[in-house]
Tab-separated table of C-alpha atoms and ligand atoms in Angstrom:
chain	number	residue	atom	x	y	z
A	160	MET	CA	-75.800	-143.130	62.023
A	161	LYS	CA	-79.312	-142.751	60.654
A	162	PRO	CA	-80.159	-139.169	59.595
A	163	LEU	CA	-81.758	-136.886	62.174
A	164	SER	CA	-85.221	-135.377	61.756
A	165	GLU	CA	-85.716	-133.934	58.265
A	166	LYS	CA	-88.394	-131.632	59.645
A	167	ILE	CA	-85.997	-129.994	62.094
A	168	SER	CA	-83.080	-129.892	59.687
A	169	SER	CA	-85.181	-127.817	57.289
A	170	ILE	CA	-85.955	-125.210	59.980
A	171	PRO	CA	-83.456	-122.332	60.314
A	172	PRO	CA	-81.957	-121.404	63.683
A	173	SER	CA	-83.489	-118.352	65.391
A	174	ALA	CA	-81.843	-115.369	63.636
A	175	THR	CA	-82.328	-113.061	66.634
A	176	ILE	CA	-80.498	-115.481	68.902
A	177	GLU	CA	-77.821	-116.533	66.352
A	178	ILE	CA	-76.765	-112.978	65.522
A	179	THR	CA	-76.673	-112.023	69.188
A	180	ASP	CA	-74.480	-115.066	69.870
A	181	ARG	CA	-72.173	-113.972	67.037
A	182	ALA	CA	-71.949	-110.475	68.564
A	183	ARG	CA	-71.165	-112.065	71.952
A	184	ARG	CA	-68.358	-114.135	70.428
A	185	MET	CA	-66.905	-111.047	68.694
A	186	LYS	CA	-66.984	-109.213	72.028
A	187	ALA	CA	-65.266	-112.107	73.795
A	188	GLU	CA	-62.537	-111.969	71.139
A	189	GLY	CA	-61.963	-108.291	71.944
A	190	THR	CA	-64.073	-106.441	69.318
A	191	ASP	CA	-66.078	-103.543	70.716
A	192	VAL	CA	-69.466	-104.643	69.321
A	193	ILE	CA	-72.740	-102.896	70.136
A	194	SER	CA	-75.523	-105.444	70.171
A	195	LEU	CA	-78.889	-104.138	69.007
A	196	SER	CA	-79.932	-107.469	67.553
A	197	ILE	CA	-82.035	-108.962	70.331
A	198	GLY	CA	-85.290	-107.672	71.745
A	199	GLU	CA	-84.560	-107.646	75.445
A	200	PRO	CA	-85.151	-104.836	77.955
A	201	ASP	CA	-81.818	-103.672	79.382
A	202	PHE	CA	-83.431	-102.846	82.767
A	203	ASP	CA	-83.119	-105.019	85.860
A	204	THR	CA	-86.298	-106.789	86.953
A	205	PRO	CA	-87.983	-104.445	89.497
A	206	ARG	CA	-86.944	-105.160	93.084
A	207	HIS	CA	-90.364	-106.033	94.500
A	208	ILE	CA	-90.623	-108.822	91.917
A	209	THR	CA	-87.231	-110.367	92.672
A	210	ASP	CA	-87.980	-110.041	96.409
A	211	ALA	CA	-91.210	-112.007	95.998
A	212	CYS	CA	-89.295	-114.771	94.208
A	213	ILE	CA	-86.625	-114.878	96.917
A	214	ASP	CA	-89.332	-115.020	99.592
A	215	ALA	CA	-90.973	-117.904	97.737
A	216	LEU	CA	-87.664	-119.802	97.688
A	217	ASN	CA	-87.134	-119.138	101.406
A	218	GLU	CA	-90.674	-120.289	102.160
A	219	GLY	CA	-90.021	-123.608	100.444
A	220	LYS	CA	-92.136	-122.946	97.346
A	221	THR	CA	-89.811	-125.214	95.439
A	222	HIS	CA	-92.044	-128.159	94.576
A	223	TYR	CA	-94.220	-129.333	91.705
A	224	GLU	CA	-97.358	-127.289	91.340
A	225	ALA	CA	-100.587	-127.312	89.315
A	226	SER	CA	-99.524	-127.948	85.710
A	227	GLN	CA	-101.535	-125.001	84.332
A	228	GLY	CA	-99.679	-122.701	86.735
A	229	ILE	CA	-100.269	-121.742	90.364
A	230	PRO	CA	-103.902	-120.675	90.961
A	231	GLU	CA	-102.810	-117.325	92.467
A	232	LEU	CA	-101.055	-116.393	89.223
A	233	ARG	CA	-103.874	-117.606	86.973
A	234	GLU	CA	-106.376	-115.596	89.051
A	235	ALA	CA	-104.198	-112.477	88.773
A	236	ILE	CA	-103.837	-112.956	84.993
A	237	SER	CA	-107.584	-113.476	84.583
A	238	GLU	CA	-108.200	-110.268	86.531
A	239	LYS	CA	-105.630	-108.346	84.461
A	240	LEU	CA	-107.200	-109.505	81.196
A	241	LYS	CA	-110.623	-108.394	82.360
A	242	THR	CA	-109.436	-104.961	83.523
A	243	ASP	CA	-106.880	-104.089	80.843
A	244	ASN	CA	-108.165	-105.969	77.816
A	245	GLU	CA	-111.885	-106.618	78.281
A	246	VAL	CA	-111.095	-110.287	77.774
A	247	ASP	CA	-113.234	-112.305	80.149
A	248	ILE	CA	-111.580	-115.674	80.688
A	249	GLY	CA	-111.665	-117.362	84.073
A	250	ALA	CA	-108.538	-118.764	85.708
A	251	SER	CA	-109.325	-122.205	84.251
A	252	GLY	CA	-108.737	-120.841	80.739
A	253	ILE	CA	-105.231	-119.581	81.587
A	254	VAL	CA	-102.141	-121.690	80.900
A	255	VAL	CA	-98.838	-120.399	82.305
A	256	ALA	CA	-95.784	-121.670	80.423
A	257	CYS	CA	-92.021	-121.074	80.112
A	258	GLY	CA	-92.298	-117.817	78.195
A	259	ALA	CA	-94.803	-116.731	75.563
A	260	LYS	CA	-92.662	-118.611	73.026
A	261	ASN	CA	-93.510	-121.849	74.827
A	262	ASN	CA	-97.217	-120.898	74.918
A	263	ILE	CA	-97.227	-120.247	71.176
A	264	TYR	CA	-95.728	-123.637	70.432
A	265	GLU	CA	-98.177	-125.357	72.788
A	266	ALA	CA	-101.061	-123.586	71.035
A	267	MET	CA	-99.892	-124.986	67.685
A	268	GLU	CA	-99.586	-128.508	69.064
A	269	ALA	CA	-103.001	-128.233	70.692
A	270	CYS	CA	-104.844	-126.843	67.648
A	271	LEU	CA	-103.275	-128.175	64.463
A	272	ASN	CA	-103.874	-131.379	62.565
A	273	PRO	CA	-101.319	-132.382	59.917
A	274	CYS	CA	-101.377	-130.093	56.871
A	275	GLU	CA	-103.754	-127.524	58.356
A	276	GLU	CA	-102.778	-124.007	57.389
A	277	VAL	CA	-101.792	-121.086	59.601
A	278	VAL	CA	-101.751	-117.588	58.125
A	279	ILE	CA	-98.715	-115.607	59.264
A	280	ILE	CA	-98.725	-111.886	58.660
A	281	ASP	CA	-95.367	-110.570	57.449
A	282	PRO	CA	-93.100	-108.996	58.530
A	283	SER	CA	-93.356	-111.663	61.209
A	284	TRP	CA	-91.391	-112.635	64.294
A	285	VAL	CA	-88.820	-115.362	63.643
A	286	SER	CA	-90.405	-118.138	65.704
A	287	TYR	CA	-93.977	-118.258	64.340
A	288	GLU	CA	-93.222	-120.263	61.217
A	289	PRO	CA	-90.966	-122.778	63.038
A	290	ALA	CA	-93.648	-123.290	65.731
A	291	VAL	CA	-96.244	-124.050	63.033
A	292	ARG	CA	-93.926	-126.400	61.183
A	293	ILE	CA	-92.681	-128.270	64.232
A	294	ALA	CA	-96.323	-128.922	65.138
A	295	GLY	CA	-96.985	-130.306	61.630
A	296	GLY	CA	-98.969	-127.341	60.271
A	297	VAL	CA	-98.415	-125.475	57.019
A	298	PRO	CA	-97.427	-121.791	57.214
A	299	VAL	CA	-99.095	-119.478	54.678
A	300	HIS	CA	-97.546	-116.019	54.487
A	301	HIS	CA	-99.394	-112.789	53.881
A	302	SER	CA	-97.508	-109.490	53.559
A	303	LEU	CA	-98.761	-106.298	55.116
A	304	ASN	CA	-98.982	-103.280	52.932
A	305	GLU	CA	-95.573	-101.706	53.666
A	306	LYS	CA	-96.962	-98.163	53.592
A	307	GLY	CA	-99.218	-98.289	56.611
A	308	PHE	CA	-98.422	-101.814	57.876
A	309	GLN	CA	-102.172	-102.511	58.101
A	310	LEU	CA	-104.408	-105.276	56.757
A	311	ASP	CA	-106.825	-105.104	53.848
A	312	ASP	CA	-109.191	-107.445	51.986
A	313	SER	CA	-106.295	-109.143	50.195
A	314	LEU	CA	-105.923	-111.233	53.372
A	315	LEU	CA	-109.020	-113.149	52.226
A	316	GLU	CA	-107.053	-114.544	49.269
A	317	LYS	CA	-104.956	-116.564	51.743
A	318	ILE	CA	-107.939	-118.252	53.381
A	319	THR	CA	-108.725	-121.798	52.201
A	320	ALA	CA	-110.769	-124.715	53.525
A	321	LYS	CA	-107.595	-125.828	55.327
A	322	THR	CA	-107.015	-122.548	57.209
A	323	LYS	CA	-107.121	-123.258	60.937
A	324	MET	CA	-105.516	-120.181	62.448
A	325	VAL	CA	-104.361	-116.614	61.837
A	326	ILE	CA	-101.486	-115.209	63.908
A	327	LEU	CA	-101.629	-111.542	64.881
A	328	ASN	CA	-98.918	-109.591	66.665
A	329	THR	CA	-99.670	-106.081	67.816
A	330	PRO	CA	-97.589	-104.066	68.627
A	331	SER	CA	-95.450	-105.883	66.110
A	332	ASN	CA	-92.039	-107.415	66.331
A	333	PRO	CA	-90.208	-106.490	64.065
A	334	THR	CA	-91.978	-103.377	62.729
A	335	GLY	CA	-93.138	-101.690	65.937
A	336	SER	CA	-96.429	-100.855	64.227
A	337	VAL	CA	-99.825	-101.260	65.889
A	338	LEU	CA	-102.816	-102.820	64.115
A	339	SER	CA	-105.789	-100.467	63.778
A	340	LYS	CA	-109.342	-101.289	64.836
A	341	ASP	CA	-110.239	-101.654	61.141
A	342	SER	CA	-107.481	-104.222	60.601
A	343	LEU	CA	-108.558	-106.192	63.660
A	344	ASN	CA	-112.227	-106.037	62.638
A	345	LEU	CA	-111.289	-107.442	59.261
A	346	VAL	CA	-109.502	-110.377	60.883
A	347	ALA	CA	-112.399	-110.923	63.305
A	348	ASP	CA	-114.871	-111.033	60.379
A	349	ILE	CA	-112.691	-113.516	58.499
A	350	CYS	CA	-112.256	-115.724	61.584
A	351	ARG	CA	-116.005	-115.779	62.348
A	352	ASP	CA	-117.048	-116.352	58.734
A	353	ASN	CA	-114.569	-119.161	58.151
A	354	ASP	CA	-114.394	-120.823	61.562
A	355	ILE	CA	-110.768	-119.845	62.172
A	356	ILE	CA	-108.827	-119.410	65.440
A	357	ALA	CA	-107.084	-116.070	66.073
A	358	LEU	CA	-103.800	-116.372	67.938
A	359	SER	CA	-103.142	-112.869	69.221
A	360	ASP	CA	-99.605	-112.272	70.477
A	361	GLU	CA	-99.832	-109.178	72.680
A	362	ILE	CA	-96.472	-109.425	74.438
A	363	TYR	CA	-95.605	-105.778	73.634
A	364	GLU	CA	-98.985	-104.498	74.836
A	365	LYS	CA	-97.530	-102.303	77.592
A	366	LEU	CA	-94.920	-100.775	75.301
A	367	ILE	CA	-97.117	-98.634	73.143
A	368	TYR	CA	-96.480	-94.937	72.513
A	369	GLU	CA	-99.039	-93.923	69.929
A	370	LYS	CA	-102.545	-95.379	69.448
A	371	ASP	CA	-104.292	-97.639	71.989
A	372	HIS	CA	-103.895	-101.354	72.395
A	373	LEU	CA	-106.876	-103.455	71.358
A	374	SER	CA	-107.298	-107.167	72.079
A	375	ILE	CA	-109.140	-109.093	69.384
A	376	GLY	CA	-110.376	-111.493	72.075
A	377	SER	CA	-112.685	-108.704	73.293
A	378	PHE	CA	-114.392	-108.319	69.895
A	379	ASP	CA	-117.937	-109.628	69.426
A	380	GLY	CA	-118.053	-113.358	68.837
A	381	MET	CA	-114.285	-113.768	69.214
A	382	ASP	CA	-114.168	-115.015	72.799
A	383	ASP	CA	-114.624	-118.663	71.801
A	384	ARG	CA	-112.039	-118.588	69.002
A	385	THR	CA	-109.173	-116.439	70.317
A	386	ILE	CA	-105.987	-117.487	72.062
A	387	THR	CA	-104.488	-114.399	73.680
A	388	ILE	CA	-100.759	-114.716	74.290
A	389	ASN	CA	-98.872	-112.460	76.672
A	390	GLY	CA	-96.055	-112.662	79.197
A	391	PHE	CA	-93.723	-110.920	81.590
A	392	SER	CA	-90.513	-110.653	79.534
A	393	LYS	CA	-91.076	-107.273	77.943
A	394	ALA	CA	-93.387	-105.291	80.268
A	395	TYR	CA	-91.541	-106.225	83.481
A	396	ALA	CA	-88.007	-106.839	82.138
A	397	MET	CA	-88.271	-110.541	83.053
A	398	THR	CA	-86.833	-112.252	79.944
A	399	GLY	CA	-84.735	-114.765	81.885
A	400	TRP	CA	-87.575	-115.772	84.189
A	401	ARG	CA	-89.311	-117.573	81.322
A	402	ILE	CA	-92.931	-116.903	82.256
A	403	GLY	CA	-95.643	-116.389	79.644
A	404	TYR	CA	-99.308	-117.249	79.389
A	405	ALA	CA	-102.131	-118.129	77.059
A	406	ALA	CA	-105.787	-117.296	77.687
A	407	ALA	CA	-108.105	-119.531	75.709
A	408	PRO	CA	-111.508	-121.218	75.566
A	409	GLN	CA	-111.728	-124.253	77.881
A	410	ASP	CA	-111.186	-126.964	75.253
A	411	MET	CA	-108.071	-125.270	73.889
A	412	ALA	CA	-106.708	-124.533	77.379
A	413	LYS	CA	-107.195	-128.211	78.296
A	414	ALA	CA	-105.388	-129.376	75.157
A	415	MET	CA	-102.501	-126.963	75.786
A	416	THR	CA	-102.276	-128.157	79.387
A	417	LYS	CA	-101.902	-131.726	78.140
A	418	VAL	CA	-98.964	-130.682	75.944
A	419	GLN	CA	-97.520	-128.923	78.978
A	420	GLN	CA	-97.984	-131.910	81.304
A	421	HIS	CA	-96.026	-134.122	78.922
A	422	THR	CA	-93.247	-131.653	78.188
A	423	ILE	CA	-92.400	-128.990	80.799
A	424	SER	CA	-94.906	-129.834	83.601
A	425	HIS	CA	-94.989	-126.114	84.455
A	426	PRO	CA	-92.570	-123.176	84.813
A	427	ALA	CA	-90.405	-122.809	87.950
A	428	THR	CA	-92.698	-122.445	90.975
A	429	PHE	CA	-90.767	-119.547	92.600
A	430	ALA	CA	-90.622	-117.681	89.264
A	431	MET	CA	-94.417	-117.839	89.108
A	432	TRP	CA	-94.551	-116.197	92.555
A	433	GLY	CA	-92.431	-113.361	91.172
A	434	ALA	CA	-94.965	-112.998	88.343
A	435	VAL	CA	-97.794	-112.718	90.889
A	436	ALA	CA	-95.943	-109.788	92.482
A	437	ALA	CA	-95.455	-108.222	89.035
A	438	LEU	CA	-99.195	-108.180	88.343
A	439	LYS	CA	-100.362	-107.311	91.828
A	440	GLY	CA	-97.672	-104.762	92.699
A	441	ASP	CA	-97.216	-101.108	91.838
A	442	GLN	CA	-97.338	-100.661	88.037
A	443	SER	CA	-95.258	-97.467	87.987
A	444	CYS	CA	-92.177	-99.534	87.044
A	445	VAL	CA	-93.893	-100.382	83.741
A	446	ALA	CA	-94.709	-96.732	83.062
A	447	ASP	CA	-91.128	-95.676	83.911
A	448	MET	CA	-89.600	-98.200	81.517
A	449	ARG	CA	-92.069	-97.248	78.795
A	450	ALA	CA	-91.169	-93.557	79.186
A	451	GLU	CA	-87.483	-94.408	78.827
A	452	PHE	CA	-88.130	-96.554	75.727
A	453	ASP	CA	-90.183	-93.710	74.287
A	454	SER	CA	-87.335	-91.199	74.462
A	455	ARG	CA	-84.937	-93.742	72.947
A	456	ARG	CA	-87.461	-94.434	70.187
A	457	LYS	CA	-87.700	-90.759	69.313
A	458	TYR	CA	-83.934	-90.399	69.289
A	459	VAL	CA	-83.165	-93.507	67.197
A	460	CYS	CA	-85.961	-92.956	64.661
A	461	GLY	CA	-84.979	-89.285	64.344
A	462	GLU	CA	-81.345	-90.209	63.687
A	463	LEU	CA	-82.239	-92.877	61.124
A	464	LYS	CA	-84.583	-90.538	59.291
A	465	SER	CA	-81.922	-87.821	59.239
A	466	MET	CA	-79.618	-90.360	57.525
A	467	GLY	CA	-82.247	-90.611	54.776
A	468	PHE	CA	-83.811	-93.931	55.790
A	469	THR	CA	-87.534	-94.685	55.834
A	470	VAL	CA	-88.600	-96.119	59.182
A	471	ALA	CA	-91.824	-98.143	59.734
A	472	PRO	CA	-94.388	-96.511	62.061
A	473	ALA	CA	-92.642	-97.031	65.420
A	474	GLU	CA	-95.781	-96.962	67.535
A	475	GLY	CA	-94.926	-99.739	69.960
A	476	ALA	CA	-92.453	-102.440	71.103
A	477	PHE	CA	-88.782	-101.374	71.064
A	478	TYR	CA	-87.750	-101.802	67.445
A	479	ALA	CA	-86.929	-99.384	64.656
A	480	PHE	CA	-87.576	-101.145	61.349
A	481	VAL	CA	-85.529	-99.476	58.683
A	482	ASN	CA	-85.882	-99.695	54.932
A	483	ILE	CA	-82.342	-99.805	53.607
A	484	ASN	CA	-83.301	-100.037	49.931
A	485	GLY	CA	-80.832	-102.807	49.260
A	486	ASP	CA	-79.600	-106.213	50.341
A	487	ASP	CA	-80.373	-106.395	54.060
A	488	MET	CA	-78.254	-109.508	54.629
A	489	GLU	CA	-75.200	-107.862	53.122
A	490	ARG	CA	-75.781	-104.510	54.850
A	491	GLY	CA	-76.499	-106.111	58.230
A	492	ASP	CA	-73.323	-108.128	57.869
A	493	ARG	CA	-71.307	-105.017	57.046
A	494	TRP	CA	-72.848	-103.014	59.893
A	495	LEU	CA	-71.636	-105.801	62.170
A	496	SER	CA	-68.222	-106.596	60.699
A	497	GLU	CA	-67.233	-103.021	59.718
A	498	ALA	CA	-69.269	-100.664	61.951
A	499	HIS	CA	-69.444	-103.167	64.830
A	500	VAL	CA	-73.183	-102.755	65.351
A	501	ALA	CA	-75.262	-105.968	65.453
A	502	THR	CA	-78.816	-105.740	64.091
A	503	THR	CA	-81.228	-108.277	62.573
A	504	PRO	CA	-81.831	-108.368	58.800
A	505	GLY	CA	-85.447	-108.156	57.638
A	506	THR	CA	-85.031	-111.408	55.703
A	507	ALA	CA	-85.274	-113.197	59.073
A	508	PHE	CA	-88.777	-111.707	59.395
A	509	ASN	CA	-89.752	-112.389	55.780
A	510	ALA	CA	-89.130	-108.749	54.913
A	511	PRO	CA	-86.023	-108.467	52.726
A	512	GLY	CA	-84.750	-104.930	52.222
A	513	TRP	CA	-85.332	-103.963	55.860
A	514	ILE	CA	-83.213	-104.101	59.012
A	515	ARG	CA	-84.474	-104.296	62.607
A	516	ILE	CA	-82.687	-102.223	65.230
A	517	SER	CA	-83.605	-102.881	68.855
A	518	TYR	CA	-83.506	-99.669	70.892
A	519	ALA	CA	-83.675	-101.566	74.186
A	520	ALA	CA	-80.228	-100.262	75.146
A	521	LYS	CA	-78.856	-97.351	77.183
A	522	MET	CA	-79.015	-93.921	75.532
A	523	ASP	CA	-75.186	-93.579	75.429
A	524	THR	CA	-74.945	-96.951	73.692
A	525	LEU	CA	-77.609	-95.937	71.169
A	526	LYS	CA	-75.797	-92.652	70.493
A	527	GLU	CA	-72.558	-94.480	69.764
A	528	ALA	CA	-74.403	-97.020	67.565
A	529	MET	CA	-76.055	-94.250	65.540
A	530	ARG	CA	-72.700	-92.482	65.181
A	531	ARG	CA	-71.121	-95.674	63.835
A	532	ILE	CA	-73.942	-96.399	61.393
A	533	ARG	CA	-73.945	-92.793	60.141
A	534	GLU	CA	-70.188	-92.848	59.632
A	535	PHE	CA	-70.401	-96.185	57.829
A	536	GLU	CA	-73.260	-95.014	55.577
A	537	ASP	CA	-71.414	-91.763	54.734
A	538	ARG	CA	-68.389	-93.630	53.413
A	539	ARG	CA	-70.178	-96.748	52.083
A	540	ASP	CA	-69.297	-97.764	48.512
B	290	PMP	N1	-93.673	-112.991	70.787
B	290	PMP	C1	-92.922	-111.994	70.306
B	290	PMP	C2	-93.482	-111.151	69.218
B	290	PMP	C3	-91.646	-111.752	70.815
B	290	PMP	O1	-90.914	-110.763	70.331
B	290	PMP	C4	-91.148	-112.576	71.828
B	290	PMP	C5	-89.760	-112.283	72.333
B	290	PMP	N2	-88.996	-113.261	72.687
B	290	PMP	C6	-91.970	-113.608	72.301
B	290	PMP	C7	-93.228	-113.791	71.760
B	290	PMP	C8	-91.552	-114.574	73.345
B	290	PMP	O2	-91.302	-113.983	74.573
B	290	PMP	P1	-90.963	-114.849	75.859
B	290	PMP	O3	-90.853	-116.266	75.437
B	290	PMP	O4	-89.679	-114.294	76.384
B	290	PMP	O5	-92.104	-114.632	76.791
B	291	LIG	N1	-88.241	-111.680	70.883
B	291	LIG	C1	-86.912	-111.178	70.982
B	291	LIG	C2	-86.389	-110.837	69.604
B	291	LIG	O1	-87.090	-110.933	68.648
B	291	LIG	C3	-86.029	-112.112	71.747
B	291	LIG	C4	-85.339	-113.195	70.979
B	291	LIG	C5	-86.284	-114.209	70.494
B	291	LIG	O2	-86.860	-114.883	71.342
B	291	LIG	O3	-86.481	-114.255	69.279
B	291	LIG	O4	-85.275	-110.433	69.496
């Protein structure tokens, strides 16, 4: 048989998903593995959201819909962006897709010509580089200063005539850190001066414990060059629903919609009705989950620090990013095979020497995981 796509064969599988699958297999074979490798809220989707979806199914909302997403959801998203983020994009600039991951890929397809460059700020989430490469773009990596995990002028060195886009992710997966106003201003200046698009992934916006969330799309002169990405997976514990969105200037939204029309059409109609209920309903569920994540964060970071590890500023999301001062692939493997705790090595995020621990798990589970890691580290050769 003729060889399959060289482009795809050179792209690694998603580390977050692969390691979690390995932990699942170990569990199925009888090993008592604690899985802290995937970023997924352990809470059930709030009841009023699932009820709205069930109602939609019972009311026969089971047909094809507008490819950009149902108007009711796009209106609610547009309203949310105005109120929470000072991003003023009408419903026609909103594209609802099958998870923020799908939106990010659509944005790449819509914006990139072959060989155009996309600056990715490391440590970076595992799927940015593959999305750029699948769409034919060229990823250019820039590392954050590991002390404060903020940006400085050195970012300018990565900008060339071919730079089309910069990807931002605040709060960050994997570090948990939040970009400061100064860092965002620097990116905004660079984007305006060099005619570059900012793709701002704000999926962890609601899970922020220190500092305030800022959307670069609200900065002066950024409204016509920002694609704001967000979704329902993290804030509303709706990972399996697969609903995310992009808010973008009209021409970009139209191009993304074309990609959508020829690939997914749109996400499941009844799932979009659940998302309407999430945005329009009582928001105390979000605050309750955030409060729970906050106490887990304090516990896990405290434990790791007491073991002697340096932890990145855990200001948002639900990850502790730990500097293990050694080979993260080897240590992550040993934490899994010997201590039976699954985590994700920093190498997967272009940050060797670090390990990401998701604290989106019950407190008792986290306590047992910390006990196992401490015991392993105490006797490690
Ligand atoms: N961006 C980041 C930084 C993420 O961690 C995730 C988690 N999967 C996503 C985007 C995609 O989220 P989803 O596709 O579930 O909306
Ligand atoms: N974003 C989560 C993570 O990083 C979910 C898995 C994925 O989509 O990568 O673990």
